[in-house]
PDB file of C-alpha atoms in Angstrom:
ATOM      1  CA  MET A   1       0.499-155.488   2.468  1.00  0.00           C
ATOM      2  CA  CYS A   2       0.819-154.563   6.190  1.00  0.00           C
ATOM      3  CA  GLY A   3       2.362-151.449   7.667  1.00  0.00           C
ATOM      4  CA  ILE A   4       5.023-151.073  10.334  1.00  0.00           C
ATOM      5  CA  ALA A   5       6.000-148.057  12.410  1.00  0.00           C
ATOM      6  CA  GLY A   6       8.075-147.134  15.396  1.00  0.00           C
ATOM      7  CA  SER A   7       9.663-144.413  17.456  1.00  0.00           C
ATOM      8  CA  ILE A   8      12.837-144.679  19.508  1.00  0.00           C
ATOM      9  CA  GLY A   9      14.054-141.974  21.873  1.00  0.00           C
ATOM     10  CA  PRO A  10      13.550-140.362  25.278  1.00  0.00           C
ATOM     11  CA  ASP A  11      10.481-138.426  24.090  1.00  0.00           C
ATOM     12  CA  THR A  12       8.788-141.434  22.515  1.00  0.00           C
ATOM     13  CA  THR A  13       5.152-142.046  23.436  1.00  0.00           C
ATOM     14  CA  ARG A  14       2.739-144.808  22.530  1.00  0.00           C
ATOM     15  CA  GLU A  15       0.419-142.180  21.057  1.00  0.00           C
ATOM     16  CA  VAL A  16       2.967-141.319  18.350  1.00  0.00           C
ATOM     17  CA  VAL A  17       2.864-144.867  16.999  1.00  0.00           C
ATOM     18  CA  GLU A  18      -0.904-145.063  17.422  1.00  0.00           C
ATOM     19  CA  ARG A  19      -1.231-142.064  15.094  1.00  0.00           C
ATOM     20  CA  MET A  20       1.032-143.686  12.507  1.00  0.00           C
ATOM     21  CA  ASN A  21      -0.877-146.968  12.764  1.00  0.00           C
ATOM     22  CA  ARG A  22      -4.175-145.201  12.164  1.00  0.00           C
ATOM     23  CA  MET A  23      -2.756-143.515   9.070  1.00  0.00           C
ATOM     24  CA  MET A  24      -1.759-146.936   7.671  1.00  0.00           C
ATOM     25  CA  HIS A  25      -5.017-148.740   8.450  1.00  0.00           C
ATOM     26  CA  HIS A  26      -5.584-149.297   4.714  1.00  0.00           C
ATOM     27  CA  ARG A  27      -2.372-151.364   4.600  1.00  0.00           C
ATOM     28  CA  GLY A  28      -3.550-153.801   7.255  1.00  0.00           C
ATOM     29  CA  PRO A  29      -7.240-153.800   8.178  1.00  0.00           C
ATOM     30  CA  ASP A  30      -7.199-157.240   9.832  1.00  0.00           C
ATOM     31  CA  ASP A  31      -5.271-156.485  13.012  1.00  0.00           C
ATOM     32  CA  ARG A  32      -3.319-153.781  14.790  1.00  0.00           C
ATOM     33  CA  GLY A  33      -0.895-153.789  17.683  1.00  0.00           C
ATOM     34  CA  ILE A  34       1.693-151.779  19.596  1.00  0.00           C
ATOM     35  CA  PHE A  35       4.488-152.646  21.976  1.00  0.00           C
ATOM     36  CA  SER A  36       5.826-149.805  24.091  1.00  0.00           C
ATOM     37  CA  GLU A  37       8.181-149.239  26.962  1.00  0.00           C
ATOM     38  CA  PRO A  38      10.055-146.123  28.119  1.00  0.00           C
ATOM     39  CA  GLY A  39      12.133-144.921  25.174  1.00  0.00           C
ATOM     40  CA  ALA A  40      10.592-147.157  22.517  1.00  0.00           C
ATOM     41  CA  ALA A  41       7.337-147.967  20.770  1.00  0.00           C
ATOM     42  CA  ILE A  42       6.781-150.146  17.711  1.00  0.00           C
ATOM     43  CA  GLY A  43       3.520-151.003  15.987  1.00  0.00           C
ATOM     44  CA  MET A  44       1.959-152.566  12.950  1.00  0.00           C
ATOM     45  CA  THR A  45      -1.249-152.882  10.982  1.00  0.00           C
ATOM     46  CA  ARG A  46      -1.734-156.378   9.632  1.00  0.00           C
ATOM     47  CA  LEU A  47      -3.098-157.817   6.435  1.00  0.00           C
ATOM     48  CA  ALA A  48      -3.314-161.464   7.504  1.00  0.00           C
ATOM     49  CA  ILE A  49      -2.196-163.892   4.804  1.00  0.00           C
ATOM     50  CA  ILE A  50       0.092-166.498   6.413  1.00  0.00           C
ATOM     51  CA  ASP A  51      -1.403-167.870   9.639  1.00  0.00           C
ATOM     52  CA  THR A  52      -4.472-165.672   9.813  1.00  0.00           C
ATOM     53  CA  SER A  53      -5.111-166.691  13.433  1.00  0.00           C
ATOM     54  CA  ALA A  54      -4.415-164.565  16.506  1.00  0.00           C
ATOM     55  CA  ARG A  55      -1.118-166.441  16.886  1.00  0.00           C
ATOM     56  CA  GLY A  56       0.249-164.265  14.080  1.00  0.00           C
ATOM     57  CA  HIS A  57      -0.478-161.041  15.977  1.00  0.00           C
ATOM     58  CA  GLN A  58       2.196-158.349  15.944  1.00  0.00           C
ATOM     59  CA  PRO A  59       4.267-156.920  17.443  1.00  0.00           C
ATOM     60  CA  MET A  60       5.494-160.441  18.191  1.00  0.00           C
ATOM     61  CA  GLN A  61       7.693-161.291  21.158  1.00  0.00           C
ATOM     62  CA  SER A  62      10.515-163.823  21.021  1.00  0.00           C
ATOM     63  CA  ARG A  63      10.213-166.922  23.173  1.00  0.00           C
ATOM     64  CA  CYS A  64      13.057-165.675  25.368  1.00  0.00           C
ATOM     65  CA  GLY A  65      11.097-162.467  25.967  1.00  0.00           C
ATOM     66  CA  ARG A  66      13.954-160.180  24.978  1.00  0.00           C
ATOM     67  CA  TYR A  67      13.024-159.188  21.414  1.00  0.00           C
ATOM     68  CA  TRP A  68       9.965-157.713  19.703  1.00  0.00           C
ATOM     69  CA  ILE A  69       9.436-157.623  15.945  1.00  0.00           C
ATOM     70  CA  VAL A  70       7.219-155.749  13.503  1.00  0.00           C
ATOM     71  CA  TYR A  71       7.364-157.318  10.067  1.00  0.00           C
ATOM     72  CA  ASN A  72       5.899-156.547   6.645  1.00  0.00           C
ATOM     73  CA  GLY A  73       6.426-159.015   3.846  1.00  0.00           C
ATOM     74  CA  GLU A  74       6.763-162.660   3.028  1.00  0.00           C
ATOM     75  CA  CYS A  75       9.691-165.000   3.572  1.00  0.00           C
ATOM     76  CA  TYR A  76       9.242-167.487   0.730  1.00  0.00           C
ATOM     77  CA  ASN A  77      11.509-170.112   2.260  1.00  0.00           C
ATOM     78  CA  PHE A  78      10.180-169.825   5.817  1.00  0.00           C
ATOM     79  CA  LYS A  79       9.030-173.458   6.003  1.00  0.00           C
ATOM     80  CA  TRP A  80      12.516-174.690   5.086  1.00  0.00           C
ATOM     81  CA  LEU A  81      14.077-172.234   7.537  1.00  0.00           C
ATOM     82  CA  ARG A  82      11.615-173.225  10.257  1.00  0.00           C
ATOM     83  CA  THR A  83      12.649-176.880   9.882  1.00  0.00           C
ATOM     84  CA  LYS A  84      16.314-175.860  10.038  1.00  0.00           C
ATOM     85  CA  LEU A  85      15.727-173.859  13.222  1.00  0.00           C
ATOM     86  CA  GLN A  86      13.755-176.709  14.793  1.00  0.00           C
ATOM     87  CA  ARG A  87      16.693-179.025  14.187  1.00  0.00           C
ATOM     88  CA  GLU A  88      18.824-176.503  16.065  1.00  0.00           C
ATOM     89  CA  GLY A  89      16.441-176.578  19.026  1.00  0.00           C
ATOM     90  CA  ASP A  90      13.925-173.798  18.339  1.00  0.00           C
ATOM     91  CA  THR A  91      10.202-174.336  18.934  1.00  0.00           C
ATOM     92  CA  PHE A  92       7.284-172.484  17.381  1.00  0.00           C
ATOM     93  CA  SER A  93       3.749-171.662  18.489  1.00  0.00           C
ATOM     94  CA  SER A  94       2.382-170.339  15.180  1.00  0.00           C
ATOM     95  CA  ASP A  95       2.497-171.064  11.457  1.00  0.00           C
ATOM     96  CA  SER A  96       3.608-167.495  10.769  1.00  0.00           C
ATOM     97  CA  ASP A  97       6.709-166.548   8.801  1.00  0.00           C
ATOM     98  CA  THR A  98       7.075-163.624  11.224  1.00  0.00           C
ATOM     99  CA  GLU A  99       7.913-166.011  14.051  1.00  0.00           C
ATOM    100  CA  VAL A 100      10.488-167.738  11.844  1.00  0.00           C
ATOM    101  CA  VAL A 101      12.125-164.413  10.919  1.00  0.00           C
ATOM    102  CA  LEU A 102      12.262-163.416  14.591  1.00  0.00           C
ATOM    103  CA  SER A 103      13.689-166.781  15.663  1.00  0.00           C
ATOM    104  CA  ALA A 104      16.332-166.514  12.939  1.00  0.00           C
ATOM    105  CA  TYR A 105      17.305-163.082  14.230  1.00  0.00           C
ATOM    106  CA  VAL A 106      17.534-164.358  17.813  1.00  0.00           C
ATOM    107  CA  ARG A 107      19.769-167.238  16.704  1.00  0.00           C
ATOM    108  CA  TYR A 108      21.906-165.597  13.997  1.00  0.00           C
ATOM    109  CA  GLY A 109      21.736-161.863  14.711  1.00  0.00           C
ATOM    110  CA  PRO A 110      22.034-159.527  11.686  1.00  0.00           C
ATOM    111  CA  SER A 111      23.440-162.371   9.589  1.00  0.00           C
ATOM    112  CA  CYS A 112      19.912-163.845   9.623  1.00  0.00           C
ATOM    113  CA  LEU A 113      19.403-161.874   6.403  1.00  0.00           C
ATOM    114  CA  GLU A 114      21.638-164.374   4.615  1.00  0.00           C
ATOM    115  CA  HIS A 115      18.979-167.039   5.270  1.00  0.00           C
ATOM    116  CA  PHE A 116      15.950-165.156   3.906  1.00  0.00           C
ATOM    117  CA  ASN A 117      14.506-165.489   0.431  1.00  0.00           C
ATOM    118  CA  GLY A 118      11.649-163.048   0.100  1.00  0.00           C
ATOM    119  CA  MET A 119      10.395-159.497   0.197  1.00  0.00           C
ATOM    120  CA  TYR A 120      10.347-157.791   3.557  1.00  0.00           C
ATOM    121  CA  ALA A 121      10.902-154.803   5.770  1.00  0.00           C
ATOM    122  CA  PHE A 122      11.130-155.357   9.493  1.00  0.00           C
ATOM    123  CA  ALA A 123      12.432-153.939  12.742  1.00  0.00           C
ATOM    124  CA  VAL A 124      13.467-155.792  15.898  1.00  0.00           C
ATOM    125  CA  TRP A 125      13.610-154.043  19.263  1.00  0.00           C
ATOM    126  CA  ASP A 126      16.028-155.431  21.849  1.00  0.00           C
ATOM    127  CA  THR A 127      14.600-154.720  25.310  1.00  0.00           C
ATOM    128  CA  VAL A 128      17.921-155.523  27.007  1.00  0.00           C
ATOM    129  CA  ASP A 129      20.416-153.587  24.882  1.00  0.00           C
ATOM    130  CA  LYS A 130      17.774-150.946  24.045  1.00  0.00           C
ATOM    131  CA  SER A 131      18.725-151.145  20.382  1.00  0.00           C
ATOM    132  CA  LEU A 132      16.826-151.388  17.103  1.00  0.00           C
ATOM    133  CA  PHE A 133      17.767-153.549  14.125  1.00  0.00           C
ATOM    134  CA  ALA A 134      15.982-152.790  10.859  1.00  0.00           C
ATOM    135  CA  ALA A 135      16.321-154.358   7.427  1.00  0.00           C
ATOM    136  CA  ARG A 136      14.800-154.322   3.967  1.00  0.00           C
ATOM    137  CA  ASP A 137      14.867-156.993   1.263  1.00  0.00           C
ATOM    138  CA  ARG A 138      17.610-157.051  -1.364  1.00  0.00           C
ATOM    139  CA  PHE A 139      15.474-155.508  -4.116  1.00  0.00           C
ATOM    140  CA  GLY A 140      13.722-152.950  -1.933  1.00  0.00           C
ATOM    141  CA  ILE A 141      10.271-154.299  -2.746  1.00  0.00           C
ATOM    142  CA  LYS A 142       8.878-153.488   0.688  1.00  0.00           C
ATOM    143  CA  PRO A 143       9.091-149.855   1.836  1.00  0.00           C
ATOM    144  CA  PHE A 144      10.876-148.526   4.913  1.00  0.00           C
ATOM    145  CA  TYR A 145      11.158-144.779   5.552  1.00  0.00           C
ATOM    146  CA  TYR A 146      12.845-143.111   8.490  1.00  0.00           C
ATOM    147  CA  CYS A 147      13.673-139.773  10.032  1.00  0.00           C
ATOM    148  CA  SER A 148      15.938-138.672  12.864  1.00  0.00           C
ATOM    149  CA  THR A 149      14.884-135.580  14.760  1.00  0.00           C
ATOM    150  CA  GLY A 150      18.008-135.510  16.886  1.00  0.00           C
ATOM    151  CA  SER A 151      16.383-136.959  19.975  1.00  0.00           C
ATOM    152  CA  GLU A 152      14.083-139.433  18.251  1.00  0.00           C
ATOM    153  CA  PHE A 153      14.375-142.018  15.465  1.00  0.00           C
ATOM    154  CA  ILE A 154      11.060-142.611  13.679  1.00  0.00           C
ATOM    155  CA  PHE A 155      10.247-145.148  10.975  1.00  0.00           C
ATOM    156  CA  ALA A 156       7.218-146.269   8.995  1.00  0.00           C
ATOM    157  CA  SER A 157       6.099-148.001   5.821  1.00  0.00           C
ATOM    158  CA  GLU A 158       4.777-144.721   4.414  1.00  0.00           C
ATOM    159  CA  VAL A 159       6.033-141.138   4.399  1.00  0.00           C
ATOM    160  CA  LYS A 160       2.577-139.809   5.285  1.00  0.00           C
ATOM    161  CA  ALA A 161       2.599-142.024   8.376  1.00  0.00           C
ATOM    162  CA  LEU A 162       5.800-140.281   9.467  1.00  0.00           C
ATOM    163  CA  LEU A 163       4.058-136.956   8.950  1.00  0.00           C
ATOM    164  CA  SER A 164       1.111-138.102  11.046  1.00  0.00           C
ATOM    165  CA  SER A 165       3.486-138.735  13.959  1.00  0.00           C
ATOM    166  CA  GLY A 166       3.452-135.007  14.629  1.00  0.00           C
ATOM    167  CA  ARG A 167       7.216-135.114  15.136  1.00  0.00           C
ATOM    168  CA  ILE A 168       8.440-133.835  11.764  1.00  0.00           C
ATOM    169  CA  GLU A 169       7.618-130.902   9.506  1.00  0.00           C
ATOM    170  CA  TRP A 170       6.936-130.892   5.793  1.00  0.00           C
ATOM    171  CA  SER A 171       9.932-129.585   3.863  1.00  0.00           C
ATOM    172  CA  VAL A 172      10.375-130.401   0.167  1.00  0.00           C
ATOM    173  CA  ASP A 173      13.764-131.730  -0.950  1.00  0.00           C
ATOM    174  CA  GLN A 174      14.535-129.644  -4.034  1.00  0.00           C
ATOM    175  CA  GLU A 175      17.109-132.138  -5.307  1.00  0.00           C
ATOM    176  CA  ALA A 176      14.450-134.855  -5.085  1.00  0.00           C
ATOM    177  CA  VAL A 177      12.100-132.684  -7.159  1.00  0.00           C
ATOM    178  CA  ALA A 178      14.827-132.253  -9.780  1.00  0.00           C
ATOM    179  CA  GLN A 179      15.393-136.021  -9.828  1.00  0.00           C
ATOM    180  CA  TYR A 180      11.700-136.646 -10.276  1.00  0.00           C
ATOM    181  CA  PHE A 181      11.428-134.386 -13.321  1.00  0.00           C
ATOM    182  CA  THR A 182      14.691-135.751 -14.757  1.00  0.00           C
ATOM    183  CA  PHE A 183      14.249-139.492 -14.204  1.00  0.00           C
ATOM    184  CA  GLY A 184      10.523-139.874 -13.526  1.00  0.00           C
ATOM    185  CA  HIS A 185      11.241-141.044  -9.983  1.00  0.00           C
ATOM    186  CA  ILE A 186      13.305-140.095  -6.927  1.00  0.00           C
ATOM    187  CA  LEU A 187      16.596-141.890  -6.380  1.00  0.00           C
ATOM    188  CA  GLN A 188      16.733-143.546  -2.982  1.00  0.00           C
ATOM    189  CA  PRO A 189      17.711-142.925  -0.241  1.00  0.00           C
ATOM    190  CA  ARG A 190      16.184-139.502  -1.003  1.00  0.00           C
ATOM    191  CA  THR A 191      12.442-138.936  -0.698  1.00  0.00           C
ATOM    192  CA  ILE A 192      10.276-135.940  -1.529  1.00  0.00           C
ATOM    193  CA  MET A 193      10.771-134.795   2.071  1.00  0.00           C
ATOM    194  CA  GLU A 194      14.085-133.268   3.058  1.00  0.00           C
ATOM    195  CA  SER A 195      14.142-134.875   6.492  1.00  0.00           C
ATOM    196  CA  VAL A 196      12.995-138.358   5.425  1.00  0.00           C
ATOM    197  CA  SER A 197      15.164-141.104   3.914  1.00  0.00           C
ATOM    198  CA  ALA A 198      14.450-144.541   2.516  1.00  0.00           C
ATOM    199  CA  LEU A 199      16.321-147.475   4.021  1.00  0.00           C
ATOM    200  CA  MET A 200      18.399-148.915   1.201  1.00  0.00           C
ATOM    201  CA  PRO A 201      17.830-152.533   0.148  1.00  0.00           C
TER     202      PRO A 201
END
């Protein structure tokens, strides 16, 4: 299942992501990790399925050292894509689909999504441009929730993890409540919380 989380902004601290990771321990009891630098912190809790060794640890750094990824999901065609990337000159140190997804992003940028067949939610931090790229699979199978406080952008696999960050307050979205009682579910990008949105597929 896995859980990913992150915080971007001048007030970001490693502790914020540590709190979110702890809240999502049930999503990934096998491993946990955080990458942080001034202005950014990303983390994940891992349920190890593909490449259960330490080589699949996340956050994972690109071979060039510039990018870091947190990834939840499965890229069904990662072996085919890995072979394609190897033909183009990429090398790999793990059997993880996470490394393949990251290498595809490094090579193709946002258009890497055109190469993926799977279910996923991931975020890539660029340590040079100081920018975050986040994406979710076409059907929205894997969750990705986010909130902007004005000075900080926060994301996580669960709404309650965002709450545990200590950066946002609980405020019910009345329109979301109306949607729930009308349709039996809330229409994305809305969530039950006024300040939290779901990343669209």
